[in-house]
mmCIF file of C-alpha atoms and ligand atoms in Angstrom:
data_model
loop_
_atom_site.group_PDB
_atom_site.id
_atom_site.type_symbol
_atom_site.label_atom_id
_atom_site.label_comp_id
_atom_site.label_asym_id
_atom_site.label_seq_id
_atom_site.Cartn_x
_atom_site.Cartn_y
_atom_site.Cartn_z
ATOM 1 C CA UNK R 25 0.000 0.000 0.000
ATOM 2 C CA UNK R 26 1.860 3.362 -0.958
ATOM 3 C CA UNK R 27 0.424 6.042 1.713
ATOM 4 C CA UNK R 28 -0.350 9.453 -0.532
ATOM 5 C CA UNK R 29 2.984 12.401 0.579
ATOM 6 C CA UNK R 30 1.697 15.727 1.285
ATOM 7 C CA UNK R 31 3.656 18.768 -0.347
ATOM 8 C CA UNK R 32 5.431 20.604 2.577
ATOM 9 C CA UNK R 33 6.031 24.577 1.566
ATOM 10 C CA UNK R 34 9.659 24.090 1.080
ATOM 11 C CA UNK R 35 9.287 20.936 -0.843
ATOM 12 C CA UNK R 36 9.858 18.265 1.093
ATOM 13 C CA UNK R 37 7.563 15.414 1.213
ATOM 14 C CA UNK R 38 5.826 13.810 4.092
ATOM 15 C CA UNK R 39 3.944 11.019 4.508
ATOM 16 C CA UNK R 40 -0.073 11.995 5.029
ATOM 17 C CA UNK R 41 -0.350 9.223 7.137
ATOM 18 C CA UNK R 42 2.260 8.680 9.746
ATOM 19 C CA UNK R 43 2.578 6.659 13.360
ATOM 20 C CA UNK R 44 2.841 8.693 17.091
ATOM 21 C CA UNK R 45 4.158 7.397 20.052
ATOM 22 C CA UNK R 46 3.052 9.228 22.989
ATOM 23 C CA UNK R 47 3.047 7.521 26.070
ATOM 24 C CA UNK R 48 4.795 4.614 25.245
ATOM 25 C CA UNK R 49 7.594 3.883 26.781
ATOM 26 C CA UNK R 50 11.196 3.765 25.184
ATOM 27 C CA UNK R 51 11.056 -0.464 24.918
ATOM 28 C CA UNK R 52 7.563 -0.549 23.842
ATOM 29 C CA UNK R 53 8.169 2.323 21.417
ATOM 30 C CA UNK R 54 11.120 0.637 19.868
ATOM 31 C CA UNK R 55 8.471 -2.448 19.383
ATOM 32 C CA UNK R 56 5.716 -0.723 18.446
ATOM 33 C CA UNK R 57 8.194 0.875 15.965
ATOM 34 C CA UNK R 58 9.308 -2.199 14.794
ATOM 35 C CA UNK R 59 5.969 -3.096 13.766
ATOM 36 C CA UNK R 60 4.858 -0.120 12.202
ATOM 37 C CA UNK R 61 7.671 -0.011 9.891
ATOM 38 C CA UNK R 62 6.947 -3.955 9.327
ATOM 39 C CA UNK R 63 3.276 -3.063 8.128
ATOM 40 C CA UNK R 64 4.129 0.046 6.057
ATOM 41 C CA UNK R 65 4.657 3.119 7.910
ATOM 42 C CA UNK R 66 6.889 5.074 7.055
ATOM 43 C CA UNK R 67 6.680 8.412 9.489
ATOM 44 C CA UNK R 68 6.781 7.936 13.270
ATOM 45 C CA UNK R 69 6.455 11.256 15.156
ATOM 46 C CA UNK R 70 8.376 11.487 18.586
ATOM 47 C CA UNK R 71 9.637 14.176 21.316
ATOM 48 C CA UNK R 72 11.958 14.412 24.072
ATOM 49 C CA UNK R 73 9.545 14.938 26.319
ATOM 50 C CA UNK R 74 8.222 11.316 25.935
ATOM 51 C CA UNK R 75 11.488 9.787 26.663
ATOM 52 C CA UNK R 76 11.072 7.224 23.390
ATOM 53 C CA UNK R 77 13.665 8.809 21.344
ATOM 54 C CA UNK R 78 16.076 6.333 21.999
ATOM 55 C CA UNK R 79 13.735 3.464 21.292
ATOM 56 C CA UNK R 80 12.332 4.703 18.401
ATOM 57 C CA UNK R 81 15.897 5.491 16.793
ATOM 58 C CA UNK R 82 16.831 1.613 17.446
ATOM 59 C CA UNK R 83 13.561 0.938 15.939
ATOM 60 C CA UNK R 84 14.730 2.444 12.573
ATOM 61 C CA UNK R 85 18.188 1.492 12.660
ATOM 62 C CA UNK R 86 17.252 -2.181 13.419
ATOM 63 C CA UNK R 87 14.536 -1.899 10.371
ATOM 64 C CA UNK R 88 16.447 -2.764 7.209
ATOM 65 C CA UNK R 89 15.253 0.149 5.605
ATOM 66 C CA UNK R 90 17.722 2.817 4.684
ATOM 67 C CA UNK R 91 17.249 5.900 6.542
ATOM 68 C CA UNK R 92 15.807 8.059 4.216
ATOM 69 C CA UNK R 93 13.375 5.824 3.394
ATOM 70 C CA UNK R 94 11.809 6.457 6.694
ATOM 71 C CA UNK R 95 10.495 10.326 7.576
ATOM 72 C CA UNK R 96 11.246 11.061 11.550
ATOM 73 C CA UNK R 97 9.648 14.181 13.805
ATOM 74 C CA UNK R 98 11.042 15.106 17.080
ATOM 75 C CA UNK R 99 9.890 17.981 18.746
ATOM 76 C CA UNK R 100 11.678 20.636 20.992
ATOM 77 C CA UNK R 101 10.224 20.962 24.679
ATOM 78 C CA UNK R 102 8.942 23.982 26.501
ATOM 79 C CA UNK R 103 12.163 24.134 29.108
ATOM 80 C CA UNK R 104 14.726 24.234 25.845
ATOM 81 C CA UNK R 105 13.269 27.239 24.123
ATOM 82 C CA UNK R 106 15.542 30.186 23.463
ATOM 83 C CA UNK R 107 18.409 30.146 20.535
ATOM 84 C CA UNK R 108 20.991 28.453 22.073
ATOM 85 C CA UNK R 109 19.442 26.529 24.409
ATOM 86 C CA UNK R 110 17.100 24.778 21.427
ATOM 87 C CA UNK R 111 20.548 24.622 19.571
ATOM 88 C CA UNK R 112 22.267 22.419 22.701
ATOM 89 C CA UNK R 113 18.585 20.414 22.746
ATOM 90 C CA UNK R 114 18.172 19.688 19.016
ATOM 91 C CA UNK R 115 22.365 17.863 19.614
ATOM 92 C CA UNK R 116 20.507 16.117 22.690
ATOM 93 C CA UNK R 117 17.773 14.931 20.248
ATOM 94 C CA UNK R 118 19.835 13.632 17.177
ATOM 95 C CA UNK R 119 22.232 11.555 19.664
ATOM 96 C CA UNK R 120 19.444 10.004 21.324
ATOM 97 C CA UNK R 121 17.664 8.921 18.188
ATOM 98 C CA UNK R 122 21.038 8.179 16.691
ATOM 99 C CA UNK R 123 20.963 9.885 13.050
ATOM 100 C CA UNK R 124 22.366 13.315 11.840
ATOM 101 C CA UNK R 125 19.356 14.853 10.760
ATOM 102 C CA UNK R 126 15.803 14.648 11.594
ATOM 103 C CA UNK R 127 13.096 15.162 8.533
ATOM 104 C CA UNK R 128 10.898 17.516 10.624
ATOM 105 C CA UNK R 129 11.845 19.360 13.894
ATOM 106 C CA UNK R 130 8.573 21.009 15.406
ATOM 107 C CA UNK R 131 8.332 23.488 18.905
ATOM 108 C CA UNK R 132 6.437 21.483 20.988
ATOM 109 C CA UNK R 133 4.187 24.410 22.362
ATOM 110 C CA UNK R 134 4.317 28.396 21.656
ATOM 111 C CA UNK R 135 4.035 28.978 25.481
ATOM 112 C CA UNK R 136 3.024 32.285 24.841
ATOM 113 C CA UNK R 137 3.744 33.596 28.170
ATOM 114 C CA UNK R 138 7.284 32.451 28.068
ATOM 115 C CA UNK R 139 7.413 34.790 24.792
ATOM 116 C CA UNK R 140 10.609 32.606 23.275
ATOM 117 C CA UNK R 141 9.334 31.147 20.173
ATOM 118 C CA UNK R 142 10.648 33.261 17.306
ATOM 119 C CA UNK R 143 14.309 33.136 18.983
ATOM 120 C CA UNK R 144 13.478 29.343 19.193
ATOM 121 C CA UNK R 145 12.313 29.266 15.233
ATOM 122 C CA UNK R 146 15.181 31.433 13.912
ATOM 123 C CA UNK R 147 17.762 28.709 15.562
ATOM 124 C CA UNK R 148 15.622 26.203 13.773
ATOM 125 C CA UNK R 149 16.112 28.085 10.896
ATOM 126 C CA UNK R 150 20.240 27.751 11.075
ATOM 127 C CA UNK R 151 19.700 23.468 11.873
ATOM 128 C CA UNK R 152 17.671 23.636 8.713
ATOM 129 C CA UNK R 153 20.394 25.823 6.431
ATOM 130 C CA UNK R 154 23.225 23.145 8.301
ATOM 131 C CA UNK R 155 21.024 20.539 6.702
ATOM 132 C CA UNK R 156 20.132 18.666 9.955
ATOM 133 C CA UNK R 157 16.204 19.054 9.996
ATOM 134 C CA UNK R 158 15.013 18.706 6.281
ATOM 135 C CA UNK R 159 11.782 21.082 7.010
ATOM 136 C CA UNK R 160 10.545 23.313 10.630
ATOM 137 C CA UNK R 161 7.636 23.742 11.455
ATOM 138 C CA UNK R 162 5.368 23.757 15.078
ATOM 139 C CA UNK R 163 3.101 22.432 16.973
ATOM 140 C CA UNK R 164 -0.078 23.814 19.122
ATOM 141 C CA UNK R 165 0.306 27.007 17.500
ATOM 142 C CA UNK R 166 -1.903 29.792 17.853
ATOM 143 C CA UNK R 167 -3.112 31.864 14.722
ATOM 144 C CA UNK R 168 -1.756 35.001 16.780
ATOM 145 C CA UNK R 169 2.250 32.907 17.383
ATOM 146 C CA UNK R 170 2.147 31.902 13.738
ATOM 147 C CA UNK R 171 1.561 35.264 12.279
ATOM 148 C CA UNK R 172 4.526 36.523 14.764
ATOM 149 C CA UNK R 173 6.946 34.053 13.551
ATOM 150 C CA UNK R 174 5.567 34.820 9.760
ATOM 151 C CA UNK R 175 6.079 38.650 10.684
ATOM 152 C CA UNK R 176 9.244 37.973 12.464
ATOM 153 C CA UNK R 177 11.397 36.017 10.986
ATOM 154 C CA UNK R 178 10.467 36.446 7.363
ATOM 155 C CA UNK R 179 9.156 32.141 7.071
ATOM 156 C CA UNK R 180 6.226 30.051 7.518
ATOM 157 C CA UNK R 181 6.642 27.047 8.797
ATOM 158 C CA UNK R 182 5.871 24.256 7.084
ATOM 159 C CA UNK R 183 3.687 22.299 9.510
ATOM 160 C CA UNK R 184 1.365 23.033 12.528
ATOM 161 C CA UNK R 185 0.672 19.909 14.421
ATOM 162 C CA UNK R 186 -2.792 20.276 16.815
ATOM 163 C CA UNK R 187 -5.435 18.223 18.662
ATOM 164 C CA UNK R 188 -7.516 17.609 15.634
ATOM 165 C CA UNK R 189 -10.381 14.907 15.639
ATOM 166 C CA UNK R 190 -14.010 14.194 15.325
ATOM 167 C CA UNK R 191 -15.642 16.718 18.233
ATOM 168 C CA UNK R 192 -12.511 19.647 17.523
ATOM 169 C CA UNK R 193 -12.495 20.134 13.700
ATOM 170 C CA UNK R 194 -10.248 23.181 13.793
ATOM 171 C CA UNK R 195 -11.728 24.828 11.426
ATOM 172 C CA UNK R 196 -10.340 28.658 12.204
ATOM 173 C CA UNK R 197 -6.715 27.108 12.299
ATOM 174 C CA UNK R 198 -7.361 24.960 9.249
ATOM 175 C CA UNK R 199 -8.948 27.703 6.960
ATOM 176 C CA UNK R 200 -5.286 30.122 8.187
ATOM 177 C CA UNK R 201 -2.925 26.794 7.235
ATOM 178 C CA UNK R 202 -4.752 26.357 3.735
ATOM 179 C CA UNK R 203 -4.199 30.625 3.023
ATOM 180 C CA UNK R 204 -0.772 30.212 4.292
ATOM 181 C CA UNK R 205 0.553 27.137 2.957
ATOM 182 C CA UNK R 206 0.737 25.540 6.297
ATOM 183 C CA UNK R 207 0.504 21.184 6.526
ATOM 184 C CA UNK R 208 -2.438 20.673 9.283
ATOM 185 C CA UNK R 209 -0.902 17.661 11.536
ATOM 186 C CA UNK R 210 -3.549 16.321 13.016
ATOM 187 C CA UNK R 211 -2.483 15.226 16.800
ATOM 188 C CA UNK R 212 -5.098 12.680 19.130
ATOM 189 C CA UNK R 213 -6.699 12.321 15.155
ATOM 190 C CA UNK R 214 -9.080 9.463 17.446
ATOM 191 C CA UNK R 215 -9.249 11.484 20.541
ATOM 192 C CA UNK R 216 -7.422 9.279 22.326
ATOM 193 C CA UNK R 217 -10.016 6.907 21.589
ATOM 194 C CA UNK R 218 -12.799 9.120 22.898
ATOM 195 C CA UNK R 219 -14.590 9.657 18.927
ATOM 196 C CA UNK R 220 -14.904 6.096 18.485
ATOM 197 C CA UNK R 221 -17.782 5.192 19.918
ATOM 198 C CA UNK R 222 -20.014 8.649 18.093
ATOM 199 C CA UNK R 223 -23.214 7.063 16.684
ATOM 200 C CA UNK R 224 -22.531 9.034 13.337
ATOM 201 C CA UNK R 225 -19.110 7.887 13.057
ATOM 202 C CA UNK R 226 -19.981 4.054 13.654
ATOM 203 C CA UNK R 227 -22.846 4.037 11.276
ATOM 204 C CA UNK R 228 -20.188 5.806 8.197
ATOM 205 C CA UNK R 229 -18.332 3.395 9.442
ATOM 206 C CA UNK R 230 -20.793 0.075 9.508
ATOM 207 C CA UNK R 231 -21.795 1.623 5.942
ATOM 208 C CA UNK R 232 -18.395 1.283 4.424
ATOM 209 C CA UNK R 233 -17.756 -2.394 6.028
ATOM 210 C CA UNK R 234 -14.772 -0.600 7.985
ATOM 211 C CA UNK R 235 -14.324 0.228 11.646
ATOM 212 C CA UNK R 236 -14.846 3.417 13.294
ATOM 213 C CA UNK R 237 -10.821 4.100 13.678
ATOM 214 C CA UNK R 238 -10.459 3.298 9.779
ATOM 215 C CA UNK R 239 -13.926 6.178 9.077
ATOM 216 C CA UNK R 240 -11.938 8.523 11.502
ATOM 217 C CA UNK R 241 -8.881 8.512 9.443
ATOM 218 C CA UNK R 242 -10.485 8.749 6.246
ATOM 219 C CA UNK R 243 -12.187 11.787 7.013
ATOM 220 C CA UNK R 244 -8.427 13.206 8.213
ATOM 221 C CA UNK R 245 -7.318 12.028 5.051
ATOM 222 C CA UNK R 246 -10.554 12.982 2.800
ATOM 223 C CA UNK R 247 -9.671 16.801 4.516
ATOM 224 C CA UNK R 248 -5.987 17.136 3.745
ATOM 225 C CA UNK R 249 -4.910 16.136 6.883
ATOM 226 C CA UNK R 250 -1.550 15.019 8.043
ATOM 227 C CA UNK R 251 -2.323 12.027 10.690
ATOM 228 C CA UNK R 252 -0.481 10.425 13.285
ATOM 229 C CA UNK R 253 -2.543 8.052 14.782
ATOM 230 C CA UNK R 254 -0.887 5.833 17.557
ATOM 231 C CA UNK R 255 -1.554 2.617 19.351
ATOM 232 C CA UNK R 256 0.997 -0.474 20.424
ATOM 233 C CA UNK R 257 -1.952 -3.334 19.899
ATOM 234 C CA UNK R 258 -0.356 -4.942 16.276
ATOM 235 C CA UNK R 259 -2.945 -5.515 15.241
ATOM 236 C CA UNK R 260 -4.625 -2.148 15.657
ATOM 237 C CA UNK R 261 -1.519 -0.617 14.053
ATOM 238 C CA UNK R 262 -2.489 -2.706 10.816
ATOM 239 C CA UNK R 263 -5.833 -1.778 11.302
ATOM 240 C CA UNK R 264 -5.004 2.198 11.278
ATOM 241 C CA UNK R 265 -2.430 1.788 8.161
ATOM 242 C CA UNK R 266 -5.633 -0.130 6.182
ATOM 243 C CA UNK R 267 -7.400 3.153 4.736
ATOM 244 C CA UNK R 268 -6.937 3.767 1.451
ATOM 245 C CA UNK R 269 -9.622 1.138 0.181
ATOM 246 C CA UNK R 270 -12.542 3.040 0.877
ATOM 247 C CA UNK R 271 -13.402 6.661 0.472
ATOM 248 C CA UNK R 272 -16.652 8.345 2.429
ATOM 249 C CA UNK R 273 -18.743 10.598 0.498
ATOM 250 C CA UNK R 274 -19.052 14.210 1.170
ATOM 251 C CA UNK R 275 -21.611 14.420 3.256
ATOM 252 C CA UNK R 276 -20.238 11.511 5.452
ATOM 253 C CA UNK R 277 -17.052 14.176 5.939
ATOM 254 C CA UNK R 278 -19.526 16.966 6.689
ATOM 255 C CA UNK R 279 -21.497 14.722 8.849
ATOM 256 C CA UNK R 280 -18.140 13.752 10.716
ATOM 257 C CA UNK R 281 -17.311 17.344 11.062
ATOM 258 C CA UNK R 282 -20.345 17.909 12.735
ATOM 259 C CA UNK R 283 -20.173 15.880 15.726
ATOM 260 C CA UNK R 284 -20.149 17.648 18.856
ATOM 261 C CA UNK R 285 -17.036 17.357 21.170
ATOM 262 C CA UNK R 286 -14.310 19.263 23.308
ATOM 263 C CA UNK R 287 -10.305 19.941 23.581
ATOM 264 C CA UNK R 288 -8.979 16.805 25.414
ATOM 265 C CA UNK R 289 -5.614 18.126 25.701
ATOM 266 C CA UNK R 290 -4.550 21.371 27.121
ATOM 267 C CA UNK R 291 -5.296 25.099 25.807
ATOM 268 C CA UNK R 292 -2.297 26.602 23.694
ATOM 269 C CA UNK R 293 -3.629 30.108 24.074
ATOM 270 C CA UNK R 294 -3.068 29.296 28.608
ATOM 271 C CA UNK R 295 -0.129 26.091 28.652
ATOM 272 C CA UNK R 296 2.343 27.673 29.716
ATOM 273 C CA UNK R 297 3.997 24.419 31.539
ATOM 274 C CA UNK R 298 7.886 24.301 31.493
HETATM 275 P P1 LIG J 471 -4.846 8.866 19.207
HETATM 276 O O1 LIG J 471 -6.005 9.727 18.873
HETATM 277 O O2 LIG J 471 -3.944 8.397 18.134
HETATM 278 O O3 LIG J 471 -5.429 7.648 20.034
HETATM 279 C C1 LIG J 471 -4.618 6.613 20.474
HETATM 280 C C2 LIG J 471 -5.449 5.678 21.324
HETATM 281 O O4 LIG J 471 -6.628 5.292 20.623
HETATM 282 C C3 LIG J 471 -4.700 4.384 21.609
HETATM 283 O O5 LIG J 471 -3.940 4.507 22.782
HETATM 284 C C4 LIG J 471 -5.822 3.374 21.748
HETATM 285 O O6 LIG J 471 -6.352 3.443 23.037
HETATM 286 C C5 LIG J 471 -6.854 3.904 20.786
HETATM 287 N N1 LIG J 471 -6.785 3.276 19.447
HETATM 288 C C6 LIG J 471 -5.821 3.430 18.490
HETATM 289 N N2 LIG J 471 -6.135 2.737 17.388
HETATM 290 C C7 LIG J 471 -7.301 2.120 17.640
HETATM 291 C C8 LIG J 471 -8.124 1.265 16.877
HETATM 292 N N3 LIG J 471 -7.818 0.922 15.623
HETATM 293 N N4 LIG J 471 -9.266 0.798 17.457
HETATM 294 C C9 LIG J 471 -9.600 1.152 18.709
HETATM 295 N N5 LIG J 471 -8.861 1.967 19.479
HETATM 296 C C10 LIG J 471 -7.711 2.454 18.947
HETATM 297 O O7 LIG J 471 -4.048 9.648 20.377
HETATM 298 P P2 LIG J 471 -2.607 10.169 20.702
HETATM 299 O O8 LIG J 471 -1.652 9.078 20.951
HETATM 300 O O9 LIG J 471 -2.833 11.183 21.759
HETATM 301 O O10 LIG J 471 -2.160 10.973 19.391
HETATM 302 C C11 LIG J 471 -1.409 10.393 18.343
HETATM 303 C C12 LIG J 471 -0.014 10.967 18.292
HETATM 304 O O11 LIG J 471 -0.051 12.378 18.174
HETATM 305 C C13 LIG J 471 0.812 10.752 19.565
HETATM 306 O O12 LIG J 471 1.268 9.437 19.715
HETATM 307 C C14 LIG J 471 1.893 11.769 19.374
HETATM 308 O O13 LIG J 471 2.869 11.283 18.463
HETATM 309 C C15 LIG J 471 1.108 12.935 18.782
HETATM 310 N N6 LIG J 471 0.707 13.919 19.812
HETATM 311 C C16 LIG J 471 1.247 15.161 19.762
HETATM 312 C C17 LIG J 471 0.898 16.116 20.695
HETATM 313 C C18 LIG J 471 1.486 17.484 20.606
HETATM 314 O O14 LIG J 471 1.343 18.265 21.554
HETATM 315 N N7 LIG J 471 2.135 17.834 19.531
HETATM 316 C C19 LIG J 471 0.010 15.805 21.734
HETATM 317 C C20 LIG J 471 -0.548 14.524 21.765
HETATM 318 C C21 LIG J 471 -0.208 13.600 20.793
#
């Protein structure tokens, strides 16, 4: 199954659909790894802050498949903002994960009261020109922090990665990205597991012969979503990579993007954790 790449603004291809491991710890990640890259993946999406980078490097070295065959996030945490201090944690991050670039390097949060994030992007920028993160972009990002490091530092980045899933459709965000030229990354793309059990979405889902995860992802995909769902169950991961059989009509999608629901994670306009 060849999983469709989405255009990145300066170029580079990635992967629409891609695997996360959040909360998994560094053995299970390097196993749940494993497996994902067995079935087909070929994104995983890390961060330092959940400890896996180390297990999910292994994962890929261990794989057989030649590192550029595989496309790898890591993010930057709140605590390593600033230039040089994102410059000492981006070293931190490539020896952990044991390769000398990364394909995508994302700030984990704005935290908009710590007021560091263009300093952070504009050392970003210099890893990118030194060739070590093949595209920049960010994560939980306000429209009011992306317009400031637009304004700022002269780029857009190339990705945004936010809770996104049945219940949150981001549409504000989504409708900024699409004028800007912005990938939408769609993080907790099943709530967690939360939008799986919506009547609407389990009778697209019973309509199509597929399972409510599988109708989920479509309607990521159907949107122009980037996705990163995540689970360690094999077969589950197989299950999540099986989507491009089927597609939902447009009023399924509308009918998906209608179902009520609420931020599981935190606020990005008020986390200011660091
Ligand atoms: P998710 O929406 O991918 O849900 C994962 C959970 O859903 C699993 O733990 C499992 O309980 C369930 N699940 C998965 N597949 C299933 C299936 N086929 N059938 C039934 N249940 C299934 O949630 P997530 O892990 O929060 O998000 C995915 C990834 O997004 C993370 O692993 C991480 O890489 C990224 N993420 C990023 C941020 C950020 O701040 N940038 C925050 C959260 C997550």
């Amino acid at each position: 199954m060849t999983v469709p790449n989405v255009k990145l603004n300066n170029g580079t291809p990635i992967p629409q659909l891609g695997f996360g491991v959040w909360q998994v710890p560094d053995d299970g990640a390097r196993d749940a790894v494993a497996e994902a890259l067995r079935v087909g993946y070929r994104s995983i999406d890390t961060a330092k802050v959940y400890e896996n980078e180390a297990g999910t490097g292994r994962a890929i070295a261990e794989s057989g498949l030649a590192r550029d065959e595989v496309f790898l996030t890591t993010k930057l945490w709140n605590s390593d903002q600033g230039f040089d201090e994102t410059l000492r944690a981006f070293d931190g991050s490539l020896e952990r994960l044991g390769t000398d670039y990364v394909d995508l390097y994302l700030i984990h949060w704005p935290v908009l009261e710590y007021d560091r994030y263009v300093d952070t992007f504009k050392a970003f920028q210099r890893i990118r020109d030194e060739g070590r993160a093949k595209a920049i972009g960010v994560s939980n990002f306000t429209v009011e922090a992306l317009r400031r490091v637009i304004d700022e530092t002269g780029e857009t980045p190339t990705v945004n990665q936010i809770e996104l899933h049945p219940g949150l459709p981001q549409d504000e965000l989504r409708a900024f990205h699409a004028e800007h030229g912005i990938a939408t990354e769609a993080w907790s793309p099943l709530g967690q597991g939360e939008s799986l059990k919506d009547p609407v979405i389990t009778e697209v889902a019973a309509a199509h012969g597929v399972t409510p995860a599988q109708a989920i992802l479509r309607w990521h995909l159907q949107l122009g979503n980037v996705v990163i769902p995540k689970s360690v169950t094999p077969a589950r991961i197989a299950e999540n990579f099986d989507v491009f059989g089927f597609e939902l009509s447009a009023d399924e999608v509308a009918r998906i993007s209608a179902v009520p629901g609420q931020r599981i994670g935190p606020d990005p306009a008020t986390f200011n954790l660091r």
